Amino acid sequence: MAKPKLALIPATQGSKLYSVLPADGVGDFTFSRGSAATRINKDGLIETVASGVSRLNYPLIDGVVNGCPSHLLEPQSLNSQTNSEDLTVASSYPLGAVSISSNQAISPNGTLNADKLVESNTNGRHELYGKSLSFSGTTSVSFFAKAAERRYISVFAGGNPAVGGATFDVQDGLITLSSGGTTSNIEKYPNGWYKCSFTSTFSGTQNVYYCLRDNGNAVDVQTYQGDGTSGMYLWGFQTEIGQSYPTSYIPTSGSAVTRAAETANGSGDASTFNDSSGVLMAEISALVSDSTAKAITINQSSTNELGFYYYQSRIDAYVISGTSQFSTTFFLNPNTNNKISLKYKVNDFALWVNGVEVATGSSGTTPSGLNKLEFTDSFSNNFYGNIKQIQYFDSALTDAELQALTTI
C-alpha cells in the first residue's frame, strides 16, 4: 500500500495532537481546551489532565483496559453537583434514614476517598438527596457505585420516578428498570466499580434522589427494614443540565465546574494535500448518536472542501468544488468504532466503511487550494468523539488498498 502523507496515531498527550507524518510537525493539530479535564489512564483509573493538555483515553472492556488509547474530544459541559466526592457536605447531600461513613473505599481515581452510604436501623426510606437544582429540559445524571451489603440503587429527579429514572444492580452490572422515557447505562470500571447514568427531561427546582433498595423490581424510593450497618460505596456525582448524554467525569469541590469544549484543527498546509486526488481515512467513534453534525474535513473554504460527518445514525460524505460534486449518506452505528475512507479524483469518488465500498460517484471535479485538515467544517460543526487514527494519502488508492485500509 502507498505511504500516507499525513498520519495521526494517538500516542502522546500535550498542547497538540501530534501526527507521526509528516516528520517535520506540519501535520500536528493545534489543540485547545480552556480547563482541566479527566481521562481513563492506562491503569483504568480516572486521571485529571491540566488545561490545554490533550487526552489519551483508554478503552474499558468489562472493567479492564483493552486496546490502544484514542484522542478524546468533548463539548463544553457543567457539573452542577457542587461536591462530587464528599457526601458529608450537608448543603449538597441532605440525608433520609441513612448516614455517611467517609473514606471507606479506593475510588475510581485510585485514592481512598469514596464514601459509604449506610442505611439506618429503621423501617423507612433509606436515601440521599443531591443538591437542589433548577432544571430545564434534558439532563444527564451520572455517578459511580460499588456494591457492599446493598447492590440495588434507584436514582431519579423531582421525587417522581415516572418522570424519569433508573434502578441499577451494581453487583452484576445491570439496569433492572428504567422509567419515564429515560435512557440509562451502566459501565464496568476496575475494582468492582460501575459508572451508572441516565438521561431524561426535567423542569423546575428539584433534587436528584439516590435510594438504597433491597430489590431491583421498581424505580422509586422503597420502604424496608434497615439494619444500621448495610450500605453501598458511592463517588463521583455529576448532574449535567442541558446535556443529552453523560460526558467524562468533572470533579467539583464547593462549586459547580465547567469543562471547556475541545478543538483540534489546522493540520497540514498547501504542500500536504493534492487537489487532484487523494484519500481521507479516519478510525473514529462518536460519543452519542444525535442531531448534531460531527465533522472531519480537508478544506480551504466552504466552497472548496471534502470530508464526512456523523449525523444521527449515519455518516454523510461530500466533496465541494464551488458546488457539490459528490454527496452520499450511509447508515451505521456511530457510537462503535468505524473505519471510514473518502476517495476523491476527477470523475471518481467513493466512500468505504469497514471494508466495504458503500457509495461511488463518476462525475465531478475536485476542490482547489486545500490547505488544512480539521476536526470541524466550514460551519463549525466540531467533531466530538474518540479518534483512533487519521491518515491522508495524496493520491487515489485502489479498491484493494481501500478495502484493506478500512477493514476492522
Short mmCIF file of C-alpha atoms in Angstrom, two decimals:
data_model
loop_
_atom_site.label_atom_id
_atom_site.label_comp_id
_atom_site.label_asym_id
_atom_site.label_seq_id
_atom_site.Cartn_x
_atom_site.Cartn_y
_atom_site.Cartn_z
CA MET A 1 0.00 0.00 0.00
CA ALA A 2 1.10 3.58 -0.61
CA LYS A 3 2.56 5.50 2.32
CA PRO A 4 0.30 8.17 3.83
CA LYS A 5 1.35 11.79 3.52
CA LEU A 6 -0.17 12.57 6.93
CA ALA A 7 -0.83 10.16 9.81
CA LEU A 8 -2.17 10.71 13.33
CA ILE A 9 -1.84 7.75 15.71
CA PRO A 10 -2.62 8.76 19.33
CA ALA A 11 0.47 8.23 21.47
CA THR A 12 1.31 11.44 23.33
CA GLN A 13 -0.57 13.98 25.43
CA GLY A 14 0.34 17.64 25.11
CA SER A 15 -0.59 21.00 23.67
CA LYS A 16 -1.10 19.45 20.22
CA LEU A 17 -2.41 16.26 18.66
CA TYR A 18 0.91 15.07 17.29
CA SER A 19 0.99 13.45 13.86
CA VAL A 20 3.75 10.93 13.13
CA LEU A 21 3.74 12.01 9.48
CA PRO A 22 5.00 14.36 8.19
CA ALA A 23 8.04 14.21 10.46
CA ASP A 24 8.59 17.99 10.48
CA GLY A 25 5.48 18.67 12.60
CA VAL A 26 3.44 20.29 9.82
CA GLY A 27 0.76 17.63 10.36
CA ASP A 28 0.27 18.37 14.07
CA PHE A 29 -3.20 19.57 15.06
CA THR A 30 -3.48 22.75 17.15
CA PHE A 31 -5.34 21.72 20.30
CA SER A 32 -7.40 23.88 22.65
CA ARG A 33 -9.33 23.33 25.89
CA GLY A 34 -9.52 26.15 28.42
CA SER A 35 -9.93 23.99 31.54
CA ALA A 36 -8.77 20.80 33.22
CA ALA A 37 -10.46 17.53 32.24
CA THR A 38 -10.34 13.85 33.12
CA ARG A 39 -9.46 10.72 31.20
CA ILE A 40 -9.14 6.97 31.77
CA ASN A 41 -5.42 6.21 32.01
CA LYS A 42 -3.54 3.02 31.09
CA ASP A 43 -4.33 1.54 34.52
CA GLY A 44 -8.07 2.10 34.08
CA LEU A 45 -8.13 4.92 36.65
CA ILE A 46 -9.73 8.34 36.26
CA GLU A 47 -6.98 10.93 35.99
CA THR A 48 -7.08 14.72 35.71
CA VAL A 49 -5.07 16.46 32.99
CA ALA A 50 -4.30 20.17 33.01
CA SER A 51 -5.92 22.92 30.99
CA GLY A 52 -4.71 22.90 27.40
CA VAL A 53 -3.43 19.31 27.54
CA SER A 54 -4.94 16.76 25.18
CA ARG A 55 -6.38 13.48 26.48
CA LEU A 56 -5.41 9.92 25.62
CA ASN A 57 -8.41 7.94 26.78
CA TYR A 58 -8.05 4.16 27.21
CA PRO A 59 -10.99 1.83 26.43
CA LEU A 60 -12.52 -0.27 29.20
CA ILE A 61 -13.99 -3.66 28.34
CA ASP A 62 -15.61 -5.47 31.27
CA GLY A 63 -13.75 -3.18 33.66
CA VAL A 64 -10.29 -3.79 32.20
CA VAL A 65 -8.23 -1.62 29.84
CA ASN A 66 -8.24 -3.39 26.50
CA GLY A 67 -6.64 -1.84 23.45
CA CYS A 68 -4.83 1.31 22.42
CA PRO A 69 -5.93 4.80 23.50
CA SER A 70 -7.89 7.31 21.49
CA HIS A 71 -7.76 11.07 21.48
CA LEU A 72 -10.93 12.21 23.24
CA LEU A 73 -12.69 15.41 22.15
CA GLU A 74 -15.77 16.61 24.06
CA PRO A 75 -18.09 19.61 24.09
CA GLN A 76 -18.39 22.05 26.97
CA SER A 77 -20.33 20.74 29.94
CA LEU A 78 -21.13 21.83 33.50
CA ASN A 79 -21.29 19.61 36.57
CA SER A 80 -23.91 21.34 38.71
CA GLN A 81 -23.40 19.00 41.67
CA THR A 82 -21.11 21.15 43.79
CA ASN A 83 -19.34 18.45 45.86
CA SER A 84 -18.87 15.46 43.64
CA GLU A 85 -16.72 13.40 46.00
CA ASP A 86 -17.73 14.34 49.55
CA LEU A 87 -21.15 13.11 50.65
CA THR A 88 -20.72 14.59 54.13
CA VAL A 89 -21.43 18.15 52.87
CA ALA A 90 -24.94 18.64 54.23
CA SER A 91 -25.81 21.50 51.90
CA SER A 92 -25.13 19.28 48.91
CA TYR A 93 -26.49 15.99 50.23
CA PRO A 94 -29.44 16.02 52.64
CA LEU A 95 -29.98 12.56 54.16
CA GLY A 96 -33.06 10.46 54.81
CA ALA A 97 -32.71 7.49 57.20
CA VAL A 98 -29.08 6.99 56.18
CA SER A 99 -25.63 8.02 57.39
CA ILE A 100 -22.29 8.59 55.68
CA SER A 101 -19.02 6.84 56.53
CA SER A 102 -16.17 8.80 54.97
CA ASN A 103 -13.21 7.43 53.00
CA GLN A 104 -14.23 3.79 53.15
CA ALA A 105 -13.01 2.55 49.76
CA ILE A 106 -10.50 3.25 46.99
CA SER A 107 -12.39 5.31 44.41
CA PRO A 108 -12.16 5.10 40.61
CA ASN A 109 -9.34 7.67 40.72
CA GLY A 110 -7.17 5.35 42.83
CA THR A 111 -7.34 7.18 46.15
CA LEU A 112 -9.05 6.37 49.46
CA ASN A 113 -11.83 8.94 49.15
CA ALA A 114 -15.04 7.03 48.38
CA ASP A 115 -17.78 7.31 51.00
CA LYS A 116 -20.23 4.66 52.10
CA LEU A 117 -23.97 5.31 52.25
CA VAL A 118 -25.25 3.33 55.25
CA GLU A 119 -28.92 2.63 55.95
CA SER A 120 -30.46 3.28 59.38
CA ASN A 121 -31.96 0.52 61.53
CA THR A 122 -35.48 1.85 60.92
CA ASN A 123 -38.27 0.65 58.68
CA GLY A 124 -38.23 3.53 56.23
CA ARG A 125 -36.80 5.13 53.09
CA HIS A 126 -33.00 4.95 53.01
CA GLU A 127 -32.00 7.73 50.66
CA LEU A 128 -29.67 10.57 49.82
CA TYR A 129 -30.65 13.78 48.02
CA GLY A 130 -28.49 15.56 45.51
CA LYS A 131 -28.26 19.33 45.80
CA SER A 132 -31.49 21.12 44.86
CA LEU A 133 -31.04 22.42 41.31
CA SER A 134 -33.02 24.38 38.74
CA PHE A 135 -33.70 22.00 35.86
CA SER A 136 -34.67 22.98 32.35
CA GLY A 137 -35.02 20.30 29.70
CA THR A 138 -32.74 17.36 29.02
CA THR A 139 -30.42 16.41 31.89
CA SER A 140 -27.82 13.68 32.30
CA VAL A 141 -27.08 12.28 35.76
CA SER A 142 -24.09 10.02 36.45
CA PHE A 143 -22.30 8.60 39.47
CA PHE A 144 -20.04 5.73 40.47
CA ALA A 145 -21.24 2.93 42.75
CA LYS A 146 -19.76 -0.22 44.24
CA ALA A 147 -21.75 -2.92 45.97
CA ALA A 148 -21.24 -3.58 49.67
CA GLU A 149 -24.08 -5.20 51.64
CA ARG A 150 -26.56 -3.49 49.28
CA ARG A 151 -26.47 -3.90 45.49
CA TYR A 152 -29.57 -2.01 44.26
CA ILE A 153 -29.99 1.75 43.98
CA SER A 154 -32.78 3.79 42.37
CA VAL A 155 -31.99 7.25 41.01
CA PHE A 156 -34.45 9.86 39.73
CA ALA A 157 -35.23 13.58 39.93
CA GLY A 158 -38.11 15.50 41.42
CA GLY A 159 -39.45 12.84 43.73
CA ASN A 160 -41.42 11.30 40.87
CA PRO A 161 -39.81 8.24 39.24
CA ALA A 162 -42.45 8.30 36.48
CA VAL A 163 -40.82 11.48 35.15
CA GLY A 164 -37.55 9.66 34.61
CA GLY A 165 -35.10 7.48 36.45
CA ALA A 166 -33.49 4.05 36.69
CA THR A 167 -32.64 1.27 39.13
CA PHE A 168 -29.15 -0.23 38.98
CA ASP A 169 -27.74 -3.53 40.23
CA VAL A 170 -24.10 -2.68 40.97
CA GLN A 171 -23.14 -6.23 41.82
CA ASP A 172 -23.99 -7.81 38.48
CA GLY A 173 -23.78 -4.60 36.45
CA LEU A 174 -27.40 -4.46 35.33
CA ILE A 175 -30.12 -1.89 34.78
CA THR A 176 -33.10 -3.61 36.33
CA LEU A 177 -35.65 -0.95 35.28
CA SER A 178 -35.93 2.47 33.64
CA SER A 179 -38.93 4.80 33.64
CA GLY A 180 -40.29 7.95 32.05
CA GLY A 181 -38.56 7.69 28.68
CA THR A 182 -35.17 7.53 30.36
CA THR A 183 -32.03 6.49 28.51
CA SER A 184 -29.86 4.67 31.04
CA ASN A 185 -26.47 2.98 31.03
CA ILE A 186 -24.14 1.07 33.34
CA GLU A 187 -20.43 0.65 32.58
CA LYS A 188 -17.96 -1.51 34.49
CA TYR A 189 -14.79 0.08 35.90
CA PRO A 190 -11.89 -1.59 37.73
CA ASN A 191 -12.10 -2.85 41.31
CA GLY A 192 -15.84 -3.54 41.38
CA TRP A 193 -16.97 -0.02 40.46
CA TYR A 194 -19.71 0.84 37.96
CA LYS A 195 -20.50 4.14 36.30
CA CYS A 196 -24.29 4.47 36.41
CA SER A 197 -26.02 7.10 34.31
CA PHE A 198 -29.33 8.18 32.87
CA THR A 199 -30.68 10.97 30.70
CA SER A 200 -34.20 12.33 30.93
CA THR A 201 -36.18 15.58 30.81
CA PHE A 202 -36.89 17.57 33.97
CA SER A 203 -38.12 21.05 34.79
CA GLY A 204 -38.31 23.25 37.84
CA THR A 205 -36.29 23.29 41.05
CA GLN A 206 -35.88 19.83 42.50
CA ASN A 207 -33.50 17.24 43.89
CA VAL A 208 -31.95 14.10 42.47
CA TYR A 209 -32.75 11.13 44.72
CA TYR A 210 -30.36 8.23 45.34
CA CYS A 211 -32.29 5.50 47.12
CA LEU A 212 -30.93 2.25 48.51
CA ARG A 213 -33.16 -0.75 47.90
CA ASP A 214 -33.25 -4.39 48.95
CA ASN A 215 -34.50 -5.44 45.49
CA GLY A 216 -34.44 -4.16 41.92
CA ASN A 217 -38.08 -4.56 40.95
CA ALA A 218 -39.11 -0.87 40.78
CA VAL A 219 -37.83 2.66 40.15
CA ASP A 220 -38.76 4.57 43.29
CA VAL A 221 -37.97 5.01 46.95
CA GLN A 222 -38.50 1.79 48.87
CA THR A 223 -39.53 1.39 52.47
CA TYR A 224 -37.75 -1.54 54.11
CA GLN A 225 -36.31 -2.53 57.46
CA GLY A 226 -32.70 -1.42 57.61
CA ASP A 227 -30.09 -2.98 59.87
CA GLY A 228 -27.99 0.10 60.64
CA THR A 229 -24.80 -1.26 59.01
CA SER A 230 -25.57 -2.26 55.41
CA GLY A 231 -24.93 0.08 52.51
CA MET A 232 -23.14 0.90 49.27
CA TYR A 233 -19.99 2.80 48.23
CA LEU A 234 -20.63 5.96 46.17
CA TRP A 235 -18.40 8.54 44.47
CA GLY A 236 -18.20 10.99 41.60
CA PHE A 237 -21.69 12.55 41.49
CA GLN A 238 -22.43 14.54 38.33
CA THR A 239 -25.52 16.38 37.07
CA GLU A 240 -25.29 17.94 33.61
CA ILE A 241 -28.30 20.15 32.88
CA GLY A 242 -28.90 20.63 29.17
CA GLN A 243 -26.61 17.73 28.23
CA SER A 244 -28.17 14.95 26.17
CA TYR A 245 -25.67 12.30 27.28
CA PRO A 246 -23.28 11.87 30.24
CA THR A 247 -19.79 13.13 29.49
CA SER A 248 -16.49 12.36 31.20
CA TYR A 249 -16.22 12.98 34.94
CA ILE A 250 -15.93 16.63 36.06
CA PRO A 251 -14.70 16.83 39.70
CA THR A 252 -16.18 19.55 41.91
CA SER A 253 -15.40 20.76 45.42
CA GLY A 254 -17.65 23.51 46.75
CA SER A 255 -18.94 24.94 43.47
CA ALA A 256 -20.15 23.89 40.04
CA VAL A 257 -17.38 23.35 37.49
CA THR A 258 -17.36 23.73 33.71
CA ARG A 259 -15.16 21.64 31.44
CA ALA A 260 -14.40 23.72 28.35
CA ALA A 261 -15.00 22.46 24.83
CA GLU A 262 -12.11 20.97 22.90
CA THR A 263 -10.95 21.71 19.36
CA ALA A 264 -8.20 20.22 17.21
CA ASN A 265 -7.60 21.94 13.89
CA GLY A 266 -5.04 23.26 11.41
CA SER A 267 -3.14 20.10 10.45
CA GLY A 268 -1.07 20.28 7.27
CA ASP A 269 -0.59 23.03 4.70
CA ALA A 270 -0.99 23.55 0.95
CA SER A 271 2.01 21.30 0.24
CA THR A 272 0.47 18.41 2.22
CA PHE A 273 -2.68 17.98 0.15
CA ASN A 274 -3.20 17.12 -3.51
CA ASP A 275 -6.11 19.00 -5.07
CA SER A 276 -6.39 16.47 -7.90
CA SER A 277 -6.76 13.21 -5.98
CA GLY A 278 -6.36 11.62 -2.57
CA VAL A 279 -7.91 9.67 0.28
CA LEU A 280 -9.02 10.84 3.73
CA MET A 281 -9.29 7.99 6.24
CA ALA A 282 -10.47 8.12 9.88
CA GLU A 283 -10.97 5.47 12.53
CA ILE A 284 -13.45 7.06 14.93
CA SER A 285 -16.46 6.69 17.19
CA ALA A 286 -18.94 9.33 18.28
CA LEU A 287 -19.92 9.95 21.90
CA VAL A 288 -23.62 9.87 21.06
CA SER A 289 -25.97 9.43 18.14
CA ASP A 290 -27.83 12.74 17.97
CA SER A 291 -28.82 15.53 15.59
CA THR A 292 -25.57 17.50 15.85
CA ALA A 293 -23.11 17.13 12.98
CA LYS A 294 -19.59 15.97 13.91
CA ALA A 295 -17.28 16.71 11.02
CA ILE A 296 -13.75 15.84 9.83
CA THR A 297 -12.71 17.77 6.72
CA ILE A 298 -9.93 18.91 4.46
CA ASN A 299 -10.72 22.40 3.28
CA GLN A 300 -9.70 25.79 2.00
CA SER A 301 -13.13 27.38 2.29
CA SER A 302 -16.80 26.42 2.33
CA THR A 303 -16.67 26.19 -1.48
CA ASN A 304 -13.55 24.01 -1.57
CA GLU A 305 -13.97 21.25 0.98
CA LEU A 306 -14.22 17.50 1.32
CA GLY A 307 -14.87 15.22 4.25
CA PHE A 308 -17.56 13.46 6.23
CA TYR A 309 -19.60 13.89 9.36
CA TYR A 310 -21.68 11.83 11.74
CA TYR A 311 -25.31 12.88 11.98
CA GLN A 312 -27.79 10.81 13.97
CA SER A 313 -27.30 7.17 12.87
CA ARG A 314 -25.41 7.83 9.67
CA ILE A 315 -22.25 9.11 8.01
CA ASP A 316 -22.57 11.82 5.36
CA ALA A 317 -19.65 12.25 2.93
CA TYR A 318 -19.21 15.05 0.41
CA VAL A 319 -16.89 16.83 -1.99
CA ILE A 320 -17.45 20.51 -2.82
CA SER A 321 -15.68 22.38 -5.62
CA GLY A 322 -17.69 25.56 -5.98
CA THR A 323 -20.81 23.41 -5.80
CA SER A 324 -21.46 19.87 -4.65
CA GLN A 325 -19.57 17.29 -6.74
CA PHE A 326 -20.25 14.19 -4.64
CA SER A 327 -22.60 13.59 -1.75
CA THR A 328 -23.77 10.39 -0.08
CA THR A 329 -25.29 9.04 3.12
CA PHE A 330 -24.68 5.66 4.76
CA PHE A 331 -26.45 4.40 7.88
CA LEU A 332 -24.37 2.84 10.67
CA ASN A 333 -23.85 2.88 14.43
CA PRO A 334 -21.70 5.97 15.07
CA ASN A 335 -21.06 5.00 18.71
CA THR A 336 -18.96 1.98 17.73
CA ASN A 337 -15.51 2.04 16.21
CA ASN A 338 -15.73 2.62 12.43
CA LYS A 339 -13.07 2.91 9.74
CA ILE A 340 -14.16 5.38 7.05
CA SER A 341 -12.37 6.44 3.86
CA LEU A 342 -13.34 9.04 1.26
CA LYS A 343 -11.58 8.81 -2.13
CA TYR A 344 -11.62 11.83 -4.43
CA LYS A 345 -10.42 12.13 -8.03
CA VAL A 346 -11.87 13.84 -11.08
CA ASN A 347 -14.94 11.79 -12.08
CA ASP A 348 -14.05 9.13 -9.50
CA PHE A 349 -15.34 9.34 -5.93
CA ALA A 350 -16.01 6.60 -3.39
CA LEU A 351 -16.93 6.11 0.25
CA TRP A 352 -15.66 2.99 2.07
CA VAL A 353 -16.89 1.93 5.52
CA ASN A 354 -15.46 -1.00 7.47
CA GLY A 355 -14.04 -2.79 4.44
CA VAL A 356 -17.00 -2.24 2.11
CA GLU A 357 -17.46 0.27 -0.71
CA VAL A 358 -20.85 1.79 0.11
CA ALA A 359 -21.11 4.60 -2.46
CA THR A 360 -19.45 5.83 -5.65
CA GLY A 361 -19.62 8.84 -7.95
CA SER A 362 -18.42 9.02 -11.57
CA SER A 363 -18.88 12.68 -12.38
CA GLY A 364 -17.38 15.79 -10.81
CA THR A 365 -14.34 17.96 -10.28
CA THR A 366 -12.12 18.22 -7.19
CA PRO A 367 -11.57 21.15 -4.80
CA SER A 368 -8.72 23.60 -5.20
CA GLY A 369 -6.42 25.19 -2.66
CA LEU A 370 -6.82 22.51 0.04
CA ASN A 371 -4.58 23.52 2.92
CA LYS A 372 -5.73 22.09 6.25
CA LEU A 373 -7.25 19.01 7.89
CA GLU A 374 -9.55 19.73 10.81
CA PHE A 375 -11.95 18.15 13.30
CA THR A 376 -14.63 20.58 12.16
CA ASP A 377 -16.07 22.01 8.95
CA SER A 378 -16.71 25.46 7.47
CA PHE A 379 -19.88 25.72 9.58
CA SER A 380 -18.12 24.97 12.91
CA ASN A 381 -19.63 21.50 13.29
CA ASN A 382 -16.91 20.23 15.62
CA PHE A 383 -16.16 16.53 15.87
CA TYR A 384 -16.75 15.16 19.37
CA GLY A 385 -15.76 11.58 19.99
CA ASN A 386 -12.84 9.17 20.06
CA ILE A 387 -10.15 9.29 17.40
CA LYS A 388 -8.03 6.17 16.93
CA GLN A 389 -6.26 7.27 13.78
CA ILE A 390 -6.28 9.65 10.84
CA GLN A 391 -4.49 9.02 7.53
CA TYR A 392 -4.28 11.14 4.41
CA PHE A 393 -2.94 9.85 1.08
CA ASP A 394 -2.07 12.34 -1.66
CA SER A 395 -3.20 10.01 -4.44
CA ALA A 396 -6.23 7.83 -5.03
CA LEU A 397 -5.87 4.26 -3.74
CA THR A 398 -7.04 1.11 -5.46
CA ASP A 399 -10.15 -0.73 -4.32
CA ALA A 400 -7.97 -3.46 -2.82
CA GLU A 401 -5.99 -0.88 -0.86
CA LEU A 402 -9.15 0.88 0.35
CA GLN A 403 -10.64 -2.42 1.46
CA ALA A 404 -7.50 -3.26 3.43
CA LEU A 405 -7.31 0.24 4.88
CA THR A 406 -10.87 0.20 6.23
CA THR A 407 -11.30 -3.41 7.33
CA ILE A 408 -11.87 -3.63 11.09
#
